[in-house]
Short mmCIF file of C-alpha atoms and ligand atoms in Angstrom, two decimals:
data_model
loop_
_atom_site.label_atom_id
_atom_site.label_comp_id
_atom_site.label_asym_id
_atom_site.label_seq_id
_atom_site.Cartn_x
_atom_site.Cartn_y
_atom_site.Cartn_z
CA UNK A 589 -88.13 -279.36 -1.37
CA UNK A 590 -87.56 -276.79 -3.90
CA UNK A 591 -86.72 -273.56 -3.13
CA UNK A 592 -90.39 -271.62 -3.57
CA UNK A 593 -91.88 -274.82 -1.67
CA UNK A 594 -89.85 -274.43 0.83
CA UNK A 595 -90.30 -270.33 0.49
CA UNK A 596 -94.41 -270.93 0.59
CA UNK A 597 -94.72 -273.52 3.40
CA UNK A 598 -92.51 -270.40 5.72
CA UNK A 599 -94.91 -268.28 4.66
CA UNK A 600 -97.11 -270.66 5.77
CA UNK A 601 -96.30 -270.62 9.22
CA UNK A 602 -95.36 -266.60 9.90
CA UNK A 603 -99.19 -265.44 7.91
CA UNK A 604 -101.53 -266.68 10.35
CA UNK A 605 -103.92 -264.10 11.55
CA UNK A 606 -103.37 -263.27 15.50
CA UNK A 607 -99.66 -264.17 15.22
CA UNK A 608 -96.86 -261.95 15.34
CA UNK A 609 -92.96 -261.85 15.74
CA UNK A 610 -90.78 -261.48 18.34
CA UNK A 611 -87.36 -259.49 17.11
CA UNK A 612 -85.35 -260.43 19.65
CA UNK A 613 -82.33 -259.85 17.33
CA UNK A 614 -80.73 -256.90 19.13
CA UNK A 615 -76.65 -256.54 18.24
CA UNK A 616 -73.87 -256.93 21.19
CA UNK A 617 -74.13 -253.15 21.26
CA UNK A 618 -77.60 -252.46 21.80
CA UNK A 619 -78.50 -255.34 23.77
CA UNK A 620 -75.98 -254.00 25.94
CA UNK A 621 -77.60 -250.36 25.91
CA UNK A 622 -80.69 -252.32 26.94
CA UNK A 623 -78.86 -254.70 30.03
CA UNK A 624 -77.22 -251.11 31.17
CA UNK A 625 -80.54 -249.95 31.81
CA UNK A 626 -80.94 -252.54 34.46
CA UNK A 627 -77.70 -252.61 35.74
CA UNK A 628 -76.92 -255.74 34.11
CA UNK A 629 -73.51 -256.73 32.91
CA UNK A 630 -73.62 -257.52 28.89
CA UNK A 631 -72.11 -261.03 29.07
CA UNK A 632 -72.30 -264.13 26.68
CA UNK A 633 -73.85 -266.00 29.95
CA UNK A 634 -76.71 -262.86 30.56
CA UNK A 635 -77.18 -262.77 26.39
CA UNK A 636 -78.24 -266.28 26.95
CA UNK A 637 -79.95 -266.54 29.81
CA UNK A 638 -82.33 -263.64 29.26
CA UNK A 639 -82.70 -265.23 25.35
CA UNK A 640 -84.08 -268.22 27.20
CA UNK A 641 -85.76 -267.29 29.43
CA UNK A 642 -88.06 -265.16 26.33
CA UNK A 643 -87.48 -268.34 24.33
CA UNK A 644 -89.08 -270.38 27.29
CA UNK A 645 -92.01 -268.76 28.37
CA UNK A 646 -94.52 -270.84 28.06
CA UNK A 647 -97.69 -270.98 25.70
CA UNK A 648 -95.21 -268.33 23.84
CA UNK A 649 -96.59 -269.81 20.37
CA UNK A 650 -99.87 -269.02 20.95
CA UNK A 651 -99.32 -265.63 19.56
CA UNK A 652 -95.90 -265.47 18.44
CA UNK A 653 -94.97 -267.86 15.62
CA UNK A 654 -91.03 -266.63 14.66
CA UNK A 655 -88.05 -265.12 16.93
CA UNK A 656 -85.40 -263.11 14.89
CA UNK A 657 -82.52 -263.71 16.29
CA UNK A 658 -78.69 -261.99 16.17
CA UNK A 659 -76.39 -264.37 15.06
CA UNK A 660 -74.45 -265.61 18.68
CA UNK A 661 -78.47 -266.71 19.95
CA UNK A 662 -78.41 -269.40 16.46
CA UNK A 663 -75.13 -270.57 17.68
CA UNK A 664 -75.90 -270.79 21.97
CA UNK A 665 -77.16 -273.41 24.03
CA UNK A 666 -80.33 -273.56 26.25
CA UNK A 667 -79.34 -275.07 29.66
CA UNK A 668 -81.06 -278.30 28.82
CA UNK A 669 -78.45 -278.70 26.12
CA UNK A 670 -80.16 -278.04 23.66
CA UNK A 671 -79.59 -275.19 20.43
CA UNK A 672 -81.96 -271.59 21.73
CA UNK A 673 -83.19 -272.70 18.03
CA UNK A 674 -84.12 -276.40 18.66
CA UNK A 675 -85.36 -274.44 21.90
CA UNK A 676 -87.93 -272.26 19.91
CA UNK A 677 -89.04 -274.95 17.45
CA UNK A 678 -90.02 -277.95 20.12
CA UNK A 679 -92.40 -274.75 20.77
CA UNK A 680 -93.37 -274.65 17.32
CA UNK A 681 -91.98 -271.36 16.87
CA UNK A 682 -89.78 -270.77 13.34
CA UNK A 683 -86.04 -269.12 14.00
CA UNK A 684 -85.18 -266.07 11.93
CA UNK A 685 -81.86 -264.42 11.13
CA UNK A 686 -80.53 -260.73 11.43
CA UNK A 687 -78.14 -260.84 8.46
CA UNK A 688 -77.08 -257.30 7.80
CA UNK A 689 -73.73 -255.77 9.52
CA UNK A 690 -75.20 -252.64 10.39
CA UNK A 691 -74.92 -248.78 9.47
CA UNK A 692 -72.45 -246.64 8.70
CA UNK A 693 -72.66 -243.16 7.09
CA UNK A 694 -73.66 -242.86 2.85
CA UNK A 695 -70.89 -241.15 1.28
CA UNK A 696 -72.01 -238.33 -0.68
CA UNK A 697 -75.24 -237.41 1.94
CA UNK A 698 -75.32 -235.71 4.87
CA UNK A 699 -74.53 -238.35 7.17
CA UNK A 700 -77.48 -240.21 6.08
CA UNK A 701 -77.32 -244.47 7.08
CA UNK A 702 -76.80 -247.16 4.77
CA UNK A 703 -76.73 -250.89 5.54
CA UNK A 704 -73.75 -252.94 5.24
CA UNK A 705 -73.57 -257.02 4.58
CA UNK A 706 -74.43 -257.82 0.94
CA UNK A 707 -71.13 -259.36 0.77
CA UNK A 708 -71.02 -262.59 2.16
CA UNK A 709 -73.85 -263.23 2.16
CA UNK A 710 -74.81 -266.10 -0.27
CA UNK A 711 -72.14 -267.96 1.79
CA UNK A 712 -73.65 -267.14 5.18
CA UNK A 713 -77.13 -267.52 4.30
CA UNK A 714 -75.67 -271.68 3.41
CA UNK A 715 -74.37 -271.62 7.15
CA UNK A 716 -77.36 -270.14 8.83
CA UNK A 717 -80.01 -272.26 6.88
CA UNK A 718 -77.87 -275.19 8.32
CA UNK A 719 -78.06 -273.76 11.87
CA UNK A 720 -81.93 -273.52 11.73
CA UNK A 721 -82.91 -269.87 10.41
CA UNK A 722 -85.67 -270.07 7.31
CA UNK A 723 -86.11 -266.15 7.35
CA UNK A 724 -83.77 -263.89 7.31
CA UNK A 725 -84.40 -259.72 8.40
CA UNK A 726 -82.11 -256.96 6.60
CA UNK A 727 -83.18 -253.01 8.44
CA UNK A 728 -82.09 -249.70 6.70
CA UNK A 729 -82.69 -246.78 8.13
CA UNK A 730 -84.91 -243.19 6.52
CA UNK A 731 -84.17 -239.70 8.62
CA UNK A 732 -86.38 -237.11 7.97
CA UNK A 733 -85.98 -233.84 8.07
CA UNK A 734 -87.30 -231.02 5.53
CA UNK A 735 -84.31 -232.34 3.34
CA UNK A 736 -84.19 -235.39 3.81
CA UNK A 737 -84.05 -238.66 3.14
CA UNK A 738 -81.86 -237.77 0.03
CA UNK A 739 -82.96 -239.57 -3.15
CA UNK A 740 -79.34 -241.07 -3.19
CA UNK A 741 -80.19 -242.57 0.88
CA UNK A 742 -83.78 -243.77 -0.68
CA UNK A 743 -82.37 -245.27 -3.72
CA UNK A 744 -79.08 -246.55 -2.53
CA UNK A 745 -80.89 -248.32 0.68
CA UNK A 746 -83.85 -249.67 -1.00
CA UNK A 747 -81.69 -251.42 -3.95
CA UNK A 748 -79.66 -253.01 -1.06
CA UNK A 749 -82.74 -254.24 0.57
CA UNK A 750 -83.98 -255.90 -2.61
CA UNK A 751 -80.43 -256.84 -3.28
CA UNK A 752 -80.35 -259.20 0.74
CA UNK A 753 -84.32 -260.30 -0.60
CA UNK A 754 -83.61 -261.74 -4.15
CA UNK A 755 -80.41 -263.47 -2.40
CA UNK A 756 -82.24 -264.72 0.48
CA UNK A 757 -85.18 -265.75 -1.59
CA UNK A 758 -82.25 -268.17 -3.97
CA UNK A 759 -82.07 -269.44 -0.85
CA UNK A 760 -85.26 -270.63 -0.15
CA UNK A 761 -85.46 -268.21 3.11
CA UNK A 762 -88.16 -265.72 3.49
CA UNK A 763 -86.59 -262.39 3.50
CA UNK A 764 -87.84 -259.28 6.16
CA UNK A 765 -87.73 -256.22 3.93
CA UNK A 766 -87.34 -253.35 7.03
CA UNK A 767 -87.32 -249.79 5.97
CA UNK A 768 -87.69 -248.04 8.64
CA UNK A 769 -88.56 -244.24 8.68
CA UNK A 770 -87.28 -243.25 11.87
CA UNK A 771 -89.75 -241.38 14.84
CA UNK A 772 -86.73 -239.07 15.70
CA UNK A 773 -87.59 -235.19 14.91
CA UNK A 774 -89.66 -232.87 15.30
CA UNK A 775 -91.40 -232.96 11.79
CA UNK A 776 -95.38 -233.61 11.72
CA UNK A 777 -97.41 -237.04 11.05
CA UNK A 778 -98.36 -235.67 7.44
CA UNK A 779 -94.49 -235.21 7.22
CA UNK A 780 -94.13 -238.90 7.95
CA UNK A 781 -96.33 -240.02 5.79
CA UNK A 782 -95.01 -238.24 2.95
CA UNK A 783 -91.49 -239.72 3.73
CA UNK A 784 -92.79 -243.45 4.34
CA UNK A 785 -95.13 -242.60 1.00
CA UNK A 786 -91.91 -242.50 -1.04
CA UNK A 787 -89.52 -244.47 0.65
CA UNK A 788 -92.03 -248.10 -0.22
CA UNK A 789 -92.74 -246.86 -3.52
CA UNK A 790 -88.57 -246.34 -4.07
CA UNK A 791 -88.72 -250.39 -2.10
CA UNK A 792 -91.02 -251.91 -4.32
CA UNK A 793 -89.67 -250.61 -7.59
CA UNK A 794 -86.37 -251.91 -6.53
CA UNK A 795 -88.08 -255.35 -5.67
CA UNK A 796 -89.45 -255.19 -8.47
CA UNK A 797 -86.40 -254.31 -10.50
CA UNK A 798 -84.78 -257.75 -8.63
CA UNK A 799 -87.08 -259.89 -9.25
CA UNK A 800 -87.87 -260.38 -6.08
CA UNK A 801 -91.37 -262.76 -5.23
CA UNK A 802 -93.72 -260.50 -3.49
CA UNK A 803 -95.71 -264.01 -2.21
CA UNK A 804 -93.03 -264.80 -0.28
CA UNK A 805 -91.12 -261.14 1.65
CA UNK A 806 -92.25 -260.32 4.54
CA UNK A 807 -92.77 -256.07 5.26
CA UNK A 808 -91.59 -255.08 8.10
CA UNK A 809 -92.24 -250.92 7.81
CA UNK A 810 -92.58 -248.73 10.80
CA UNK A 811 -95.80 -246.38 11.31
CA UNK A 812 -96.55 -243.24 9.82
CA UNK A 813 -96.44 -241.37 13.24
CA UNK A 814 -95.57 -237.68 14.54
CA UNK A 815 -91.92 -237.11 15.20
CA UNK A 816 -91.53 -237.88 18.59
CA UNK A 817 -90.06 -233.80 19.81
CA UNK A 818 -93.53 -232.77 17.54
CA UNK A 819 -95.83 -230.64 19.52
CA UNK A 820 -98.97 -232.40 17.71
CA UNK A 821 -99.03 -236.28 18.30
CA UNK A 822 -101.35 -237.99 16.51
CA UNK A 823 -103.99 -240.24 18.18
CA UNK A 824 -103.58 -243.81 17.56
CA UNK A 825 -106.86 -243.65 15.03
CA UNK A 826 -104.35 -241.20 12.97
CA UNK A 827 -101.71 -243.35 13.18
CA UNK A 828 -104.11 -246.22 12.20
CA UNK A 829 -106.07 -244.59 9.38
CA UNK A 830 -102.83 -242.53 8.22
CA UNK A 831 -100.66 -246.02 8.11
CA UNK A 832 -103.27 -247.83 5.78
CA UNK A 833 -104.07 -244.76 4.07
CA UNK A 834 -100.45 -244.80 2.94
CA UNK A 835 -99.72 -248.77 2.88
CA UNK A 836 -103.09 -249.17 0.59
CA UNK A 837 -101.42 -246.71 -2.41
CA UNK A 838 -97.08 -248.69 -2.05
CA UNK A 839 -97.91 -252.08 -0.99
CA UNK A 840 -98.67 -254.59 -3.81
CA UNK A 841 -101.67 -257.23 -2.83
CA UNK A 842 -99.31 -259.71 -3.30
CA UNK A 843 -97.53 -259.51 0.08
CA UNK A 844 -98.46 -261.60 2.23
CA UNK A 845 -98.08 -259.48 5.26
CA UNK A 846 -96.90 -256.35 7.32
CA UNK A 847 -95.60 -256.99 10.30
CA UNK A 848 -94.92 -253.83 12.00
CA UNK A 849 -91.23 -252.54 14.00
CA UNK A 850 -92.50 -250.37 17.09
CA UNK A 851 -89.05 -247.82 16.87
CA UNK A 852 -89.63 -246.52 20.14
CA UNK A 853 -93.08 -246.40 20.83
CA UNK A 854 -94.20 -247.33 24.18
CA UNK A 855 -95.74 -251.29 24.44
CA UNK A 856 -99.28 -249.66 24.93
CA UNK A 857 -98.98 -247.03 21.96
CA UNK A 858 -97.87 -250.16 19.56
CA UNK A 859 -100.57 -251.87 20.82
CA UNK A 860 -103.24 -249.46 20.24
CA UNK A 861 -101.90 -248.28 16.98
CA UNK A 862 -102.12 -251.43 15.70
CA UNK A 863 -105.82 -252.63 17.26
CA UNK A 864 -106.57 -249.70 15.03
CA UNK A 865 -105.70 -250.17 11.99
CA UNK A 866 -107.03 -253.80 12.13
CA UNK A 867 -110.37 -252.42 13.60
CA UNK A 868 -110.75 -249.77 11.08
CA UNK A 869 -110.17 -252.24 8.46
CA UNK A 870 -111.11 -255.74 8.49
CA UNK A 871 -110.48 -256.65 5.04
CA UNK A 872 -106.84 -255.36 3.88
CA UNK A 873 -105.57 -256.97 1.15
CA UNK A 874 -102.54 -258.25 3.32
CA UNK A 875 -102.12 -259.16 7.34
CA UNK A 876 -100.90 -256.28 9.77
CA UNK A 877 -99.15 -257.77 12.41
CA UNK A 878 -96.51 -256.89 14.60
CA UNK A 879 -92.65 -257.64 14.75
CA UNK A 880 -91.91 -255.22 17.54
CA UNK A 881 -88.62 -255.71 19.76
CA UNK A 882 -88.74 -252.76 22.62
CA UNK A 883 -92.44 -252.78 22.42
CA UNK A 884 -92.64 -256.60 23.53
CA UNK A 885 -89.11 -257.07 25.43
CA UNK A 886 -88.81 -254.12 27.92
CA UNK A 887 -91.91 -254.90 30.63
CA UNK A 888 -90.00 -258.26 30.23
CA UNK A 889 -86.47 -257.32 30.29
CA UNK A 890 -87.90 -254.68 33.48
CA UNK A 891 -89.45 -257.47 35.41
CA UNK A 892 -86.38 -259.33 34.84
CA UNK A 893 -84.37 -256.72 36.13
CA UNK A 894 -80.87 -259.39 35.63
CA UNK A 895 -82.16 -261.71 38.38
CA UNK A 896 -82.31 -266.04 38.51
CA UNK A 897 -85.96 -265.26 41.00
CA UNK A 898 -87.95 -262.71 38.57
CA UNK A 899 -87.25 -265.18 35.81
CA UNK A 900 -91.09 -266.00 35.32
CA UNK A 901 -92.19 -262.56 36.02
CA UNK A 902 -90.20 -261.59 32.74
CA UNK A 903 -91.86 -264.23 31.22
CA UNK A 904 -95.05 -263.37 32.23
CA UNK A 905 -94.49 -259.67 31.45
CA UNK A 906 -93.41 -260.82 27.59
CA UNK A 907 -96.69 -263.31 27.22
CA UNK A 908 -99.02 -260.22 28.60
CA UNK A 909 -97.08 -258.07 25.43
CA UNK A 910 -97.36 -260.91 23.07
CA UNK A 911 -101.51 -261.69 24.09
CA UNK A 912 -102.27 -257.80 23.55
CA UNK A 913 -100.47 -257.45 20.58
CA UNK A 914 -102.30 -260.79 19.24
CA UNK A 915 -105.97 -259.69 19.87
CA UNK A 916 -104.08 -255.87 18.14
CA UNK A 917 -103.98 -257.96 15.09
CA UNK A 918 -108.08 -259.15 14.86
CA UNK A 919 -108.98 -255.46 16.48
CA UNK A 920 -110.28 -256.83 19.46
CA UNK A 921 -107.62 -255.60 22.06
CA UNK A 922 -108.80 -253.00 24.36
CA UNK A 923 -107.12 -250.44 26.98
CA UNK A 924 -109.01 -252.23 30.27
CA UNK A 925 -106.79 -255.86 29.03
CA UNK A 926 -103.96 -254.04 30.41
P1 LIG B 632 -88.29 -251.86 17.40
O1 LIG B 632 -89.44 -252.97 17.61
O2 LIG B 632 -87.82 -252.01 18.98
O3 LIG B 632 -88.13 -251.03 16.50
O4 LIG B 632 -87.28 -253.73 17.00
C1 LIG B 632 -87.62 -254.32 15.92
C2 LIG B 632 -86.56 -254.19 14.93
O5 LIG B 632 -86.00 -255.42 14.67
C3 LIG B 632 -85.62 -253.60 14.69
O6 LIG B 632 -84.52 -253.98 13.52
#
């Protein structure tokens, strides 16, 4: 298969109405934070048990067609001896891999962040592909204040996202392009819209300059939403209208699918927002779906609580969120389904 055929095949399997992606690619540091909330120690074995519980949830593939893994998970074995990547494939779910190396301060700015990981990326992709990964993820973050994000932070992060995407496509790996405008702060939804529009324009300009095939990316943006400490919190309908308005102004129709991150929203709010976008706008040029981490996993983590006796409850909690978000992808969610 040529690289283009490979990219085509992966996109065809991911860009399916009514299905989305589970982000289970928390770094060592992040998963330790999540486990601490349920008093579970973050050992390699506990991480494996937890993720095996998620990936073996019965019929998960009815709602989820891709899972993003952390490097450690890609190499881990399930209790039946096959790799966790294989466990997913057997379920009909495509394994993907987080390839960025996290955030560092961007020199020349007031502690804004830049994502690192381009050095050696091409070699790492060869290995990840051999291990079964067919898509990748790179997350860039943008702070909102009256003066942030700076022009330097936007240009540098957009350039890195585009270099990453181009390198992935050269290996036949579909890149998830994730520019996350952070929710932290007391900014209004209008300010979030303004910043998100600037960020997305900048990202798509760099994707174009780097000759990235837009037909073979998954865009993973944040929603346009009120800052987490803003006194006036926008409703789901407002979030849906503002988000779609900004996307229509910035994202070319060639992009097949937009899979949102949840970014600290509650599980219910993330589902409701996605529902209203699809309900109010049934004829958009791209699919609108999910690639949630916390909004899919938090209830499951809580139900499991690190106990072998509660693995089934953990799976049921994941399946419930996955099913409701799948319904939201086609505008058929209703809060009575909670
Ligand atoms: P959240 O949905 O928790 O934001 O996680 C998605 C993700 O992959 C962040 O990079």
